[in-house]
Amino acid sequence: MNHVNHRIYGMSVASVYVHYVTKVERKGRSRAEVDEVTRWLTGYSQADLEAALADKTTFQDFFDHAPAPNPSRSLIKGVICGVRIEEIDHPTMREIRYLDKLVDELAKGRPMEKVLRN
């Protein structure tokens, strides 16, 4: 694991989540939609998601303790931050990039049923 990845895993989800929300709100989407895709990805309830954000849970812990990772998350493909998601070996980094990709799709106006791979 390189130094940059190690720093990302130790960052709090809340420190990045605010940027996810800002990104989608600029494009006419909402925090509720960011919460929805995050819950879909991880299986967290809304209350547990809010607690993780308030507690400044790290990305590593957030994904390690996800109650029900969605089996359909493997359908999330493509390039995010210059990296092809399906080629990411480290499990935590792949989960972070799944979330990045879902937020990116929201911001691009993709319909929620498509974002959630329905």
Tab-separated table of N, CA and C in Angstrom:
chain	number	residue	atom	x	y	z
A	1	MET	N	0.858	-1.175	0.000
A	1	MET	CA	0.000	0.000	0.000
A	1	MET	C	0.900	1.233	0.000
A	2	ASN	N	0.646	2.130	-0.937
A	2	ASN	CA	1.505	3.307	-0.981
A	2	ASN	C	1.038	4.353	0.035
A	3	HIS	N	1.866	5.345	0.236
A	3	HIS	CA	1.628	6.371	1.262
A	3	HIS	C	0.335	7.146	1.019
A	4	VAL	N	0.049	7.492	-0.243
A	4	VAL	CA	-1.154	8.261	-0.554
A	4	VAL	C	-2.400	7.457	-0.187
A	5	ASN	N	-2.450	6.181	-0.587
A	5	ASN	CA	-3.599	5.350	-0.257
A	5	ASN	C	-3.775	5.224	1.240
A	6	HIS	N	-2.678	5.056	1.972
A	6	HIS	CA	-2.760	4.933	3.425
A	6	HIS	C	-3.416	6.169	4.041
A	7	ARG	N	-3.080	7.347	3.529
A	7	ARG	CA	-3.683	8.585	4.032
A	7	ARG	C	-5.178	8.612	3.738
A	8	ILE	N	-5.580	8.157	2.553
A	8	ILE	CA	-6.999	8.160	2.185
A	8	ILE	C	-7.780	7.247	3.110
A	9	TYR	N	-7.260	6.059	3.390
A	9	TYR	CA	-7.978	5.107	4.240
A	9	TYR	C	-8.183	5.672	5.635
A	10	GLY	N	-7.238	6.492	6.089
A	10	GLY	CA	-7.315	7.074	7.423
A	10	GLY	C	-8.119	8.363	7.495
A	11	MET	N	-8.526	8.888	6.345
A	11	MET	CA	-9.348	10.106	6.331
A	11	MET	C	-10.754	9.771	6.802
A	12	SER	N	-11.404	10.747	7.386
A	12	SER	CA	-12.786	10.515	7.789
A	12	SER	C	-13.688	10.611	6.570
A	13	VAL	N	-14.713	9.772	6.571
A	13	VAL	CA	-15.703	9.808	5.499
A	13	VAL	C	-16.350	11.196	5.470
A	14	ALA	N	-16.612	11.760	6.644
A	14	ALA	CA	-17.270	13.067	6.739
A	14	ALA	C	-16.469	14.157	6.035
A	15	SER	N	-15.131	14.072	6.079
A	15	SER	CA	-14.299	15.111	5.465
A	15	SER	C	-14.437	15.124	3.946
A	16	VAL	N	-14.818	14.014	3.352
A	16	VAL	CA	-15.003	13.931	1.904
A	16	VAL	C	-16.486	14.050	1.547
A	17	TYR	N	-17.340	13.547	2.429
A	17	TYR	CA	-18.779	13.533	2.176
A	17	TYR	C	-19.323	14.921	1.876
A	18	VAL	N	-18.826	15.908	2.598
A	18	VAL	CA	-19.260	17.288	2.367
A	18	VAL	C	-18.982	17.700	0.925
A	19	HIS	N	-17.886	17.222	0.355
A	19	HIS	CA	-17.546	17.541	-1.035
A	19	HIS	C	-18.454	16.782	-2.008
A	20	TYR	N	-18.810	15.551	-1.656
A	20	TYR	CA	-19.774	14.811	-2.473
A	20	TYR	C	-21.085	15.588	-2.554
A	21	VAL	N	-21.560	16.049	-1.401
A	21	VAL	CA	-22.832	16.770	-1.342
A	21	VAL	C	-22.744	18.070	-2.136
A	22	THR	N	-21.678	18.815	-1.956
A	22	THR	CA	-21.496	20.065	-2.695
A	22	THR	C	-21.501	19.808	-4.196
A	23	LYS	N	-20.804	18.767	-4.619
A	23	LYS	CA	-20.717	18.432	-6.048
A	23	LYS	C	-22.096	18.155	-6.637
A	24	VAL	N	-22.886	17.340	-5.965
A	24	VAL	CA	-24.197	16.987	-6.531
A	24	VAL	C	-25.186	18.139	-6.430
A	25	GLU	N	-25.116	18.932	-5.355
A	25	GLU	CA	-26.036	20.067	-5.203
A	25	GLU	C	-25.796	21.118	-6.289
A	26	ARG	N	-24.542	21.294	-6.706
A	26	ARG	CA	-24.244	22.228	-7.801
A	26	ARG	C	-24.932	21.795	-9.087
A	27	LYS	N	-25.219	20.512	-9.203
A	27	LYS	CA	-25.843	19.958	-10.408
A	27	LYS	C	-27.332	19.675	-10.218
A	28	GLY	N	-27.917	20.218	-9.147
A	28	GLY	CA	-29.353	20.078	-8.946
A	28	GLY	C	-29.791	18.798	-8.263
A	29	ARG	N	-28.845	18.047	-7.701
A	29	ARG	CA	-29.194	16.838	-6.958
A	29	ARG	C	-29.128	17.166	-5.470
A	30	SER	N	-29.349	16.175	-4.594
A	30	SER	CA	-29.458	16.478	-3.169
A	30	SER	C	-28.592	15.575	-2.289
A	31	ARG	N	-28.408	16.034	-1.064
A	31	ARG	CA	-27.717	15.217	-0.069
A	31	ARG	C	-28.476	13.918	0.155
A	32	ALA	N	-29.799	13.975	0.148
A	32	ALA	CA	-30.606	12.762	0.336
A	32	ALA	C	-30.240	11.709	-0.708
A	33	GLU	N	-29.927	12.145	-1.918
A	33	GLU	CA	-29.540	11.203	-2.962
A	33	GLU	C	-28.139	10.635	-2.713
A	34	VAL	N	-27.234	11.449	-2.201
A	34	VAL	CA	-25.910	10.948	-1.825
A	34	VAL	C	-26.064	9.922	-0.707
A	35	ASP	N	-26.918	10.234	0.263
A	35	ASP	CA	-27.173	9.287	1.352
A	35	ASP	C	-27.748	7.985	0.801
A	36	GLU	N	-28.676	8.098	-0.145
A	36	GLU	CA	-29.310	6.907	-0.713
A	36	GLU	C	-28.297	5.998	-1.407
A	37	VAL	N	-27.413	6.570	-2.222
A	37	VAL	CA	-26.439	5.723	-2.911
A	37	VAL	C	-25.432	5.134	-1.929
A	38	THR	N	-25.118	5.876	-0.877
A	38	THR	CA	-24.185	5.372	0.136
A	38	THR	C	-24.817	4.212	0.901
A	39	ARG	N	-26.081	4.366	1.267
A	39	ARG	CA	-26.790	3.273	1.955
A	39	ARG	C	-26.911	2.055	1.047
A	40	TRP	N	-27.201	2.282	-0.243
A	40	TRP	CA	-27.300	1.187	-1.203
A	40	TRP	C	-25.976	0.420	-1.286
A	41	LEU	N	-24.881	1.158	-1.338
A	41	LEU	CA	-23.557	0.561	-1.485
A	41	LEU	C	-23.161	-0.254	-0.250
A	42	THR	N	-23.467	0.261	0.932
A	42	THR	CA	-22.914	-0.293	2.178
A	42	THR	C	-23.887	-1.079	3.045
A	43	GLY	N	-25.182	-0.793	2.923
A	43	GLY	CA	-26.156	-1.425	3.810
A	43	GLY	C	-26.364	-0.687	5.121
A	44	TYR	N	-25.700	0.453	5.304
A	44	TYR	CA	-25.935	1.248	6.513
A	44	TYR	C	-27.360	1.797	6.501
A	45	SER	N	-27.965	1.900	7.674
A	45	SER	CA	-29.229	2.618	7.810
A	45	SER	C	-28.905	4.109	7.784
A	46	GLN	N	-29.921	4.945	7.631
A	46	GLN	CA	-29.687	6.386	7.648
A	46	GLN	C	-29.101	6.816	8.994
A	47	ALA	N	-29.631	6.270	10.077
A	47	ALA	CA	-29.135	6.631	11.415
A	47	ALA	C	-27.670	6.217	11.578
A	48	ASP	N	-27.313	5.030	11.106
A	48	ASP	CA	-25.930	4.566	11.225
A	48	ASP	C	-24.989	5.360	10.320
A	49	LEU	N	-25.472	5.742	9.140
A	49	LEU	CA	-24.672	6.588	8.253
A	49	LEU	C	-24.402	7.923	8.926
A	50	GLU	N	-25.439	8.540	9.473
A	50	GLU	CA	-25.265	9.827	10.149
A	50	GLU	C	-24.330	9.704	11.344
A	51	ALA	N	-24.416	8.593	12.078
A	51	ALA	CA	-23.519	8.386	13.223
A	51	ALA	C	-22.068	8.250	12.750
A	52	ALA	N	-21.853	7.518	11.665
A	52	ALA	CA	-20.494	7.358	11.134
A	52	ALA	C	-19.919	8.703	10.703
A	53	LEU	N	-20.757	9.539	10.096
A	53	LEU	CA	-20.293	10.867	9.686
A	53	LEU	C	-19.993	11.732	10.910
A	54	ALA	N	-20.873	11.699	11.900
A	54	ALA	CA	-20.681	12.506	13.114
A	54	ALA	C	-19.458	12.053	13.909
A	55	ASP	N	-19.207	10.746	13.909
A	55	ASP	CA	-18.077	10.186	14.663
A	55	ASP	C	-16.755	10.316	13.924
A	56	LYS	N	-16.817	10.859	12.702
A	56	LYS	CA	-15.614	11.008	11.873
A	56	LYS	C	-14.920	9.662	11.629
A	57	THR	N	-15.745	8.656	11.335
A	57	THR	CA	-15.264	7.311	11.024
A	57	THR	C	-14.356	7.361	9.799
A	58	THR	N	-13.250	6.628	9.842
A	58	THR	CA	-12.334	6.588	8.701
A	58	THR	C	-12.946	5.749	7.579
A	59	PHE	N	-12.468	5.986	6.368
A	59	PHE	CA	-12.914	5.178	5.237
A	59	PHE	C	-12.655	3.698	5.502
A	60	GLN	N	-11.485	3.389	6.043
A	60	GLN	CA	-11.144	1.980	6.320
A	60	GLN	C	-12.201	1.357	7.228
A	61	ASP	N	-12.499	2.000	8.353
A	61	ASP	CA	-13.489	1.458	9.287
A	61	ASP	C	-14.898	1.462	8.699
A	62	PHE	N	-15.224	2.513	7.961
A	62	PHE	CA	-16.553	2.636	7.362
A	62	PHE	C	-16.852	1.442	6.456
A	63	PHE	N	-15.907	1.114	5.601
A	63	PHE	CA	-16.136	-0.005	4.688
A	63	PHE	C	-15.892	-1.356	5.352
A	64	ASP	N	-14.946	-1.438	6.284
A	64	ASP	CA	-14.716	-2.705	6.998
A	64	ASP	C	-15.940	-3.122	7.806
A	65	HIS	N	-16.697	-2.138	8.301
A	65	HIS	CA	-17.855	-2.437	9.152
A	65	HIS	C	-19.196	-2.247	8.444
A	66	ALA	N	-19.156	-2.092	7.137
A	66	ALA	CA	-20.407	-1.948	6.379
A	66	ALA	C	-21.268	-3.183	6.641
A	67	PRO	N	-22.514	-2.970	7.078
A	67	PRO	CA	-23.348	-4.105	7.488
A	67	PRO	C	-23.777	-5.038	6.360
A	68	ALA	N	-23.961	-4.510	5.161
A	68	ALA	CA	-24.458	-5.349	4.059
A	68	ALA	C	-24.004	-4.784	2.718
A	69	PRO	N	-22.706	-4.932	2.386
A	69	PRO	CA	-22.248	-4.427	1.096
A	69	PRO	C	-23.111	-5.016	-0.031
A	70	ASN	N	-23.582	-4.151	-0.899
A	70	ASN	CA	-24.498	-4.577	-1.947
A	70	ASN	C	-23.766	-5.455	-2.967
A	71	PRO	N	-24.271	-6.668	-3.201
A	71	PRO	CA	-23.597	-7.536	-4.171
A	71	PRO	C	-23.585	-6.945	-5.586
A	72	SER	N	-24.515	-6.064	-5.891
A	72	SER	CA	-24.562	-5.442	-7.221
A	72	SER	C	-23.506	-4.364	-7.403
A	73	ARG	N	-22.755	-4.050	-6.357
A	73	ARG	CA	-21.720	-3.015	-6.501
A	73	ARG	C	-20.657	-3.436	-7.497
A	74	SER	N	-20.507	-4.749	-7.730
A	74	SER	CA	-19.521	-5.217	-8.714
A	74	SER	C	-19.919	-4.813	-10.133
A	75	LEU	N	-21.163	-4.357	-10.317
A	75	LEU	CA	-21.611	-3.872	-11.626
A	75	LEU	C	-21.128	-2.450	-11.905
A	76	ILE	N	-20.563	-1.795	-10.886
A	76	ILE	CA	-20.038	-0.436	-11.055
A	76	ILE	C	-18.701	-0.555	-11.770
A	77	LYS	N	-18.669	-0.039	-12.978
A	77	LYS	CA	-17.476	-0.150	-13.813
A	77	LYS	C	-17.111	1.226	-14.352
A	78	GLY	N	-15.954	1.297	-14.933
A	78	GLY	CA	-15.547	2.530	-15.573
A	78	GLY	C	-14.328	3.135	-14.925
A	79	VAL	N	-14.062	4.369	-15.310
A	79	VAL	CA	-12.868	5.077	-14.852
A	79	VAL	C	-13.295	6.198	-13.914
A	80	ILE	N	-12.612	6.288	-12.789
A	80	ILE	CA	-12.815	7.395	-11.849
A	80	ILE	C	-11.429	7.826	-11.373
A	81	CYS	N	-11.186	9.104	-11.388
A	81	CYS	CA	-9.874	9.645	-11.010
A	81	CYS	C	-8.749	9.005	-11.818
A	82	GLY	N	-9.027	8.716	-13.096
A	82	GLY	CA	-8.017	8.171	-13.979
A	82	GLY	C	-7.704	6.699	-13.788
A	83	VAL	N	-8.495	6.015	-12.967
A	83	VAL	CA	-8.226	4.608	-12.670
A	83	VAL	C	-9.462	3.785	-13.011
A	84	ARG	N	-9.253	2.672	-13.700
A	84	ARG	CA	-10.356	1.764	-14.022
A	84	ARG	C	-10.729	1.001	-12.751
A	85	ILE	N	-11.971	1.149	-12.312
A	85	ILE	CA	-12.431	0.573	-11.044
A	85	ILE	C	-12.195	-0.925	-10.992
A	86	GLU	N	-12.510	-1.632	-12.067
A	86	GLU	CA	-12.391	-3.086	-12.040
A	86	GLU	C	-10.951	-3.583	-11.948
A	87	GLU	N	-9.979	-2.684	-12.069
A	87	GLU	CA	-8.570	-3.062	-11.949
A	87	GLU	C	-7.979	-2.736	-10.578
A	88	ILE	N	-8.770	-2.175	-9.676
A	88	ILE	CA	-8.276	-1.815	-8.343
A	88	ILE	C	-8.235	-3.067	-7.480
A	89	ASP	N	-7.057	-3.404	-6.977
A	89	ASP	CA	-6.879	-4.617	-6.185
A	89	ASP	C	-7.249	-4.443	-4.712
A	90	HIS	N	-6.894	-3.297	-4.141
A	90	HIS	CA	-7.122	-3.114	-2.703
A	90	HIS	C	-8.612	-2.932	-2.425
A	91	PRO	N	-9.193	-3.768	-1.578
A	91	PRO	CA	-10.641	-3.729	-1.339
A	91	PRO	C	-11.174	-2.375	-0.859
A	92	THR	N	-10.470	-1.725	0.059
A	92	THR	CA	-10.965	-0.439	0.570
A	92	THR	C	-10.924	0.620	-0.515
A	93	MET	N	-9.844	0.665	-1.275
A	93	MET	CA	-9.748	1.658	-2.346
A	93	MET	C	-10.829	1.399	-3.389
A	94	ARG	N	-11.120	0.139	-3.692
A	94	ARG	CA	-12.175	-0.170	-4.655
A	94	ARG	C	-13.527	0.331	-4.126
A	95	GLU	N	-13.808	0.146	-2.838
A	95	GLU	CA	-15.064	0.622	-2.253
A	95	GLU	C	-15.152	2.151	-2.307
A	96	ILE	N	-14.047	2.822	-2.012
A	96	ILE	CA	-14.023	4.292	-2.076
A	96	ILE	C	-14.329	4.739	-3.506
A	97	ARG	N	-13.719	4.092	-4.476
A	97	ARG	CA	-13.936	4.467	-5.874
A	97	ARG	C	-15.338	4.117	-6.348
A	98	TYR	N	-15.933	3.034	-5.807
A	98	TYR	CA	-17.346	2.761	-6.101
A	98	TYR	C	-18.194	3.948	-5.673
A	99	LEU	N	-17.957	4.426	-4.447
A	99	LEU	CA	-18.734	5.553	-3.943
A	99	LEU	C	-18.475	6.806	-4.774
A	100	ASP	N	-17.216	7.057	-5.112
A	100	ASP	CA	-16.883	8.195	-5.969
A	100	ASP	C	-17.655	8.121	-7.285
A	101	LYS	N	-17.699	6.933	-7.881
A	101	LYS	CA	-18.364	6.750	-9.173
A	101	LYS	C	-19.865	6.981	-9.049
A	102	LEU	N	-20.486	6.482	-7.983
A	102	LEU	CA	-21.920	6.701	-7.784
A	102	LEU	C	-22.234	8.185	-7.660
A	103	VAL	N	-21.425	8.902	-6.886
A	103	VAL	CA	-21.620	10.344	-6.715
A	103	VAL	C	-21.414	11.061	-8.042
A	104	ASP	N	-20.406	10.656	-8.793
A	104	ASP	CA	-20.139	11.253	-10.101
A	104	ASP	C	-21.330	11.049	-11.036
A	105	GLU	N	-21.912	9.862	-11.025
A	105	GLU	CA	-23.075	9.590	-11.872
A	105	GLU	C	-24.272	10.444	-11.455
A	106	LEU	N	-24.466	10.630	-10.155
A	106	LEU	CA	-25.531	11.538	-9.689
A	106	LEU	C	-25.310	12.938	-10.242
A	107	ALA	N	-24.083	13.419	-10.084
A	107	ALA	CA	-23.761	14.777	-10.522
A	107	ALA	C	-23.932	14.947	-12.027
A	108	LYS	N	-23.764	13.876	-12.779
A	108	LYS	CA	-23.932	13.937	-14.233
A	108	LYS	C	-25.394	13.808	-14.648
A	109	GLY	N	-26.291	13.674	-13.668
A	109	GLY	CA	-27.709	13.641	-13.977
A	109	GLY	C	-28.265	12.273	-14.330
A	110	ARG	N	-27.496	11.248	-14.081
A	110	ARG	CA	-27.973	9.898	-14.387
A	110	ARG	C	-29.176	9.573	-13.493
A	111	PRO	N	-30.207	8.951	-14.041
A	111	PRO	CA	-31.382	8.602	-13.230
A	111	PRO	C	-31.008	7.650	-12.085
A	112	MET	N	-31.656	7.840	-10.930
A	112	MET	CA	-31.322	7.061	-9.743
A	112	MET	C	-31.409	5.556	-10.004
A	113	GLU	N	-32.414	5.111	-10.754
A	113	GLU	CA	-32.536	3.650	-10.981
A	113	GLU	C	-31.324	3.103	-11.750
A	114	LYS	N	-30.711	3.923	-12.585
A	114	LYS	CA	-29.502	3.497	-13.295
A	114	LYS	C	-28.286	3.546	-12.374
A	115	VAL	N	-28.213	4.596	-11.554
A	115	VAL	CA	-27.100	4.716	-10.608
A	115	VAL	C	-27.080	3.495	-9.676
A	116	LEU	N	-28.281	3.074	-9.247
A	116	LEU	CA	-28.392	1.953	-8.313
A	116	LEU	C	-28.414	0.600	-9.014
A	117	ARG	N	-28.103	0.590	-10.302
A	117	ARG	CA	-27.977	-0.646	-11.080
A	117	ARG	C	-29.257	-1.481	-11.025
A	118	ASN	N	-30.415	-0.830	-11.090
A	118	ASN	CA	-31.700	-1.550	-11.090
A	118	ASN	C	-32.100	-1.911	-12.510
